[in-house]
Amino acid sequence: NIMENLSFIFRDEEVPVTYASSVPLDHAKKALESEAFTNWVQNASRVRDKNKSLQIHSVELQSVDMFGPHRVGFIKLNSHCTLTDGKTEHAQRLPGICFLRGSSVGILVKLHCTDDGKDYSLLVDQPRIPACLELPAGMIDPGSGSIGGVAAKEMKEECSLDIHERDLIDIPQLAYGKETAGIVPSPGGCDEFIRLCYYERTVTLKELDTMRGRLGGLEEE
């Protein structure tokens, strides 16, 4: 099959893009237009080391996973990139593999039981791979609203708990200020940043027993 030439602009230069034979052309185009990819390009433009800056020479889209017909879910790419001062011929090759999945919000929940005086945490168990207990969490999609609003929505969907946005503490913002994007758990290979929010409430033993094993979440997710 003849592949269409794709590209994007980085530091006023056109960067060629290739895509694996398993990636349909329309998916490749949607990936380049996605918020995850454009954010990756913007973040890369800010990478500097003393008098050196990052230069992207080419990008290969190795896989693009779609969430439905129009929404780009995950992108795996391999880029040829170097760190250079723009003056000498010697450039440092940098690791270029990255998994793009966008940002998310997670909620650390503390439940204080008034009957036994103990503190409990709230985790969810979802039927998916990889399987593990996890914090209530969700993706931050374009146009999804404020961080606190997304967190409150996930608590309602996954835990059937109605909470107010004003009751959440944005931990990264508390630590680093309003300009922070969040915590980056895998900076060497993934673009994801997580906004961790803290929430606590008092409960009774009866309420705790009701929460244990409660079925929640959206069936389609």
mmCIF file of N, CA, C and O in Angstrom, residues 16-53:
data_model
loop_
_atom_site.group_PDB
_atom_site.id
_atom_site.type_symbol
_atom_site.label_atom_id
_atom_site.label_comp_id
_atom_site.label_asym_id
_atom_site.label_seq_id
_atom_site.Cartn_x
_atom_site.Cartn_y
_atom_site.Cartn_z
ATOM 1 N N PRO A 16 8.681 14.980 9.293
ATOM 2 C CA PRO A 16 7.960 13.906 8.608
ATOM 3 C C PRO A 16 7.431 12.863 9.589
ATOM 4 O O PRO A 16 8.064 12.557 10.594
ATOM 5 N N VAL A 17 6.263 12.315 9.277
ATOM 6 C CA VAL A 17 5.629 11.298 10.111
ATOM 7 C C VAL A 17 5.327 10.072 9.270
ATOM 8 O O VAL A 17 4.718 10.183 8.191
ATOM 9 N N THR A 18 5.751 8.913 9.746
ATOM 10 C CA THR A 18 5.372 7.651 9.130
ATOM 11 C C THR A 18 4.463 6.905 10.092
ATOM 12 O O THR A 18 4.394 7.236 11.280
ATOM 13 N N TYR A 19 3.765 5.903 9.594
ATOM 14 C CA TYR A 19 2.867 5.145 10.450
ATOM 15 C C TYR A 19 2.901 3.680 10.053
ATOM 16 O O TYR A 19 3.106 3.335 8.877
ATOM 17 N N ALA A 20 2.737 2.817 11.054
ATOM 18 C CA ALA A 20 2.800 1.374 10.839
ATOM 19 C C ALA A 20 1.694 0.935 9.891
ATOM 20 O O ALA A 20 0.637 1.582 9.790
ATOM 21 N N SER A 21 1.930 -0.181 9.202
ATOM 22 C CA SER A 21 0.944 -0.696 8.251
ATOM 23 C C SER A 21 -0.365 -1.074 8.927
ATOM 24 O O SER A 21 -1.418 -1.116 8.290
ATOM 25 N N SER A 22 -0.306 -1.338 10.244
ATOM 26 C CA SER A 22 -1.507 -1.697 11.001
ATOM 27 C C SER A 22 -2.335 -0.480 11.400
ATOM 28 O O SER A 22 -3.448 -0.616 11.937
ATOM 29 N N VAL A 23 -1.810 0.731 11.178
ATOM 30 C CA VAL A 23 -2.512 1.971 11.540
ATOM 31 C C VAL A 23 -3.198 2.541 10.298
ATOM 32 O O VAL A 23 -2.523 2.932 9.338
ATOM 33 N N PRO A 24 -4.523 2.595 10.268
ATOM 34 C CA PRO A 24 -5.224 3.194 9.116
ATOM 35 C C PRO A 24 -4.868 4.671 8.965
ATOM 36 O O PRO A 24 -4.567 5.357 9.948
ATOM 37 N N LEU A 25 -4.907 5.156 7.747
ATOM 38 C CA LEU A 25 -4.544 6.538 7.477
ATOM 39 C C LEU A 25 -5.387 7.528 8.273
ATOM 40 O O LEU A 25 -4.863 8.501 8.822
ATOM 41 N N ASP A 26 -6.704 7.295 8.322
ATOM 42 C CA ASP A 26 -7.554 8.245 9.049
ATOM 43 C C ASP A 26 -7.252 8.257 10.539
ATOM 44 O O ASP A 26 -7.353 9.294 11.196
ATOM 45 N N HIS A 27 -6.835 7.108 11.092
ATOM 46 C CA HIS A 27 -6.453 7.070 12.498
ATOM 47 C C HIS A 27 -5.147 7.837 12.718
ATOM 48 O O HIS A 27 -4.982 8.529 13.734
ATOM 49 N N ALA A 28 -4.212 7.707 11.780
ATOM 50 C CA ALA A 28 -2.954 8.436 11.882
ATOM 51 C C ALA A 28 -3.194 9.946 11.849
ATOM 52 O O ALA A 28 -2.612 10.709 12.617
ATOM 53 N N LYS A 29 -4.085 10.394 10.966
ATOM 54 C CA LYS A 29 -4.404 11.820 10.874
ATOM 55 C C LYS A 29 -5.072 12.308 12.157
ATOM 56 O O LYS A 29 -4.760 13.401 12.658
ATOM 57 N N LYS A 30 -5.996 11.524 12.674
ATOM 58 C CA LYS A 30 -6.666 11.905 13.919
ATOM 59 C C LYS A 30 -5.670 11.967 15.073
ATOM 60 O O LYS A 30 -5.786 12.812 15.970
ATOM 61 N N ALA A 31 -4.688 11.057 15.079
ATOM 62 C CA ALA A 31 -3.682 11.056 16.137
ATOM 63 C C ALA A 31 -2.883 12.359 16.119
ATOM 64 O O ALA A 31 -2.618 12.951 17.175
ATOM 65 N N LEU A 32 -2.493 12.820 14.939
ATOM 66 C CA LEU A 32 -1.716 14.053 14.828
ATOM 67 C C LEU A 32 -2.538 15.283 15.223
ATOM 68 O O LEU A 32 -1.971 16.306 15.622
ATOM 69 N N GLU A 33 -3.844 15.178 15.108
ATOM 70 C CA GLU A 33 -4.724 16.296 15.473
ATOM 71 C C GLU A 33 -5.191 16.219 16.919
ATOM 72 O O GLU A 33 -5.826 17.165 17.407
ATOM 73 N N SER A 34 -4.878 15.135 17.597
ATOM 74 C CA SER A 34 -5.396 14.915 18.951
ATOM 75 C C SER A 34 -4.720 15.837 19.961
ATOM 76 O O SER A 34 -3.601 16.318 19.761
ATOM 77 N N GLU A 35 -5.421 16.063 21.052
ATOM 78 C CA GLU A 35 -4.883 16.900 22.120
ATOM 79 C C GLU A 35 -3.635 16.269 22.728
ATOM 80 O O GLU A 35 -2.681 16.977 23.063
ATOM 81 N N ALA A 36 -3.614 14.939 22.866
ATOM 82 C CA ALA A 36 -2.460 14.263 23.463
ATOM 83 C C ALA A 36 -1.203 14.520 22.635
ATOM 84 O O ALA A 36 -0.130 14.794 23.185
ATOM 85 N N PHE A 37 -1.322 14.437 21.301
ATOM 86 C CA PHE A 37 -0.150 14.644 20.450
ATOM 87 C C PHE A 37 0.278 16.111 20.439
ATOM 88 O O PHE A 37 1.475 16.420 20.541
ATOM 89 N N THR A 38 -0.664 17.029 20.294
ATOM 90 C CA THR A 38 -0.309 18.454 20.268
ATOM 91 C C THR A 38 0.313 18.889 21.595
ATOM 92 O O THR A 38 1.242 19.702 21.608
ATOM 93 N N ASN A 39 -0.169 18.332 22.715
ATOM 94 C CA ASN A 39 0.436 18.643 24.010
ATOM 95 C C ASN A 39 1.856 18.087 24.094
ATOM 96 O O ASN A 39 2.756 18.722 24.659
ATOM 97 N N TRP A 40 2.072 16.887 23.527
ATOM 98 C CA TRP A 40 3.401 16.292 23.510
ATOM 99 C C TRP A 40 4.371 17.185 22.728
ATOM 100 O O TRP A 40 5.507 17.418 23.161
ATOM 101 N N VAL A 41 3.937 17.699 21.593
ATOM 102 C CA VAL A 41 4.776 18.582 20.788
ATOM 103 C C VAL A 41 5.090 19.863 21.552
ATOM 104 O O VAL A 41 6.244 20.333 21.576
ATOM 105 N N GLN A 42 4.088 20.444 22.202
ATOM 106 C CA GLN A 42 4.304 21.677 22.963
ATOM 107 C C GLN A 42 5.274 21.453 24.110
ATOM 108 O O GLN A 42 6.170 22.274 24.363
ATOM 109 N N ASN A 43 5.109 20.325 24.820
ATOM 110 C CA ASN A 43 6.021 20.029 25.932
ATOM 111 C C ASN A 43 7.438 19.789 25.436
ATOM 112 O O ASN A 43 8.417 20.198 26.075
ATOM 113 N N ALA A 44 7.577 19.124 24.283
ATOM 114 C CA ALA A 44 8.902 18.863 23.720
ATOM 115 C C ALA A 44 9.608 20.163 23.347
ATOM 116 O O ALA A 44 10.835 20.272 23.459
ATOM 117 N N SER A 45 8.858 21.157 22.920
ATOM 118 C CA SER A 45 9.464 22.433 22.520
ATOM 119 C C SER A 45 10.066 23.172 23.710
ATOM 120 O O SER A 45 10.897 24.074 23.529
ATOM 121 N N ARG A 46 9.674 22.765 24.924
ATOM 122 C CA ARG A 46 10.202 23.430 26.117
ATOM 123 C C ARG A 46 11.410 22.705 26.711
ATOM 124 O O ARG A 46 11.987 23.170 27.689
ATOM 125 N N VAL A 47 11.784 21.551 26.129
ATOM 126 C CA VAL A 47 12.913 20.786 26.661
ATOM 127 C C VAL A 47 14.221 21.482 26.324
ATOM 128 O O VAL A 47 14.547 21.705 25.152
ATOM 129 N N ARG A 48 14.991 21.806 27.360
ATOM 130 C CA ARG A 48 16.294 22.452 27.174
ATOM 131 C C ARG A 48 17.267 21.927 28.227
ATOM 132 O O ARG A 48 16.882 21.514 29.304
ATOM 133 N N ASP A 49 18.548 21.966 27.863
ATOM 134 C CA ASP A 49 19.623 21.599 28.782
ATOM 135 C C ASP A 49 20.748 22.597 28.579
ATOM 136 O O ASP A 49 21.516 22.507 27.616
ATOM 137 N N LYS A 50 20.821 23.572 29.484
ATOM 138 C CA LYS A 50 21.778 24.671 29.369
ATOM 139 C C LYS A 50 21.555 25.393 28.035
ATOM 140 O O LYS A 50 20.500 25.949 27.784
ATOM 141 N N ASN A 51 22.524 25.347 27.149
ATOM 142 C CA ASN A 51 22.388 26.050 25.868
ATOM 143 C C ASN A 51 21.924 25.132 24.745
ATOM 144 O O ASN A 51 21.968 25.497 23.571
ATOM 145 N N LYS A 52 21.460 23.933 25.093
ATOM 146 C CA LYS A 52 21.007 22.977 24.094
ATOM 147 C C LYS A 52 19.484 22.864 24.111
ATOM 148 O O LYS A 52 18.850 23.065 25.137
ATOM 149 N N SER A 53 18.921 22.513 22.971
ATOM 150 C CA SER A 53 17.478 22.348 22.870
ATOM 151 C C SER A 53 17.158 21.066 22.118
ATOM 152 O O SER A 53 17.988 20.523 21.378
#
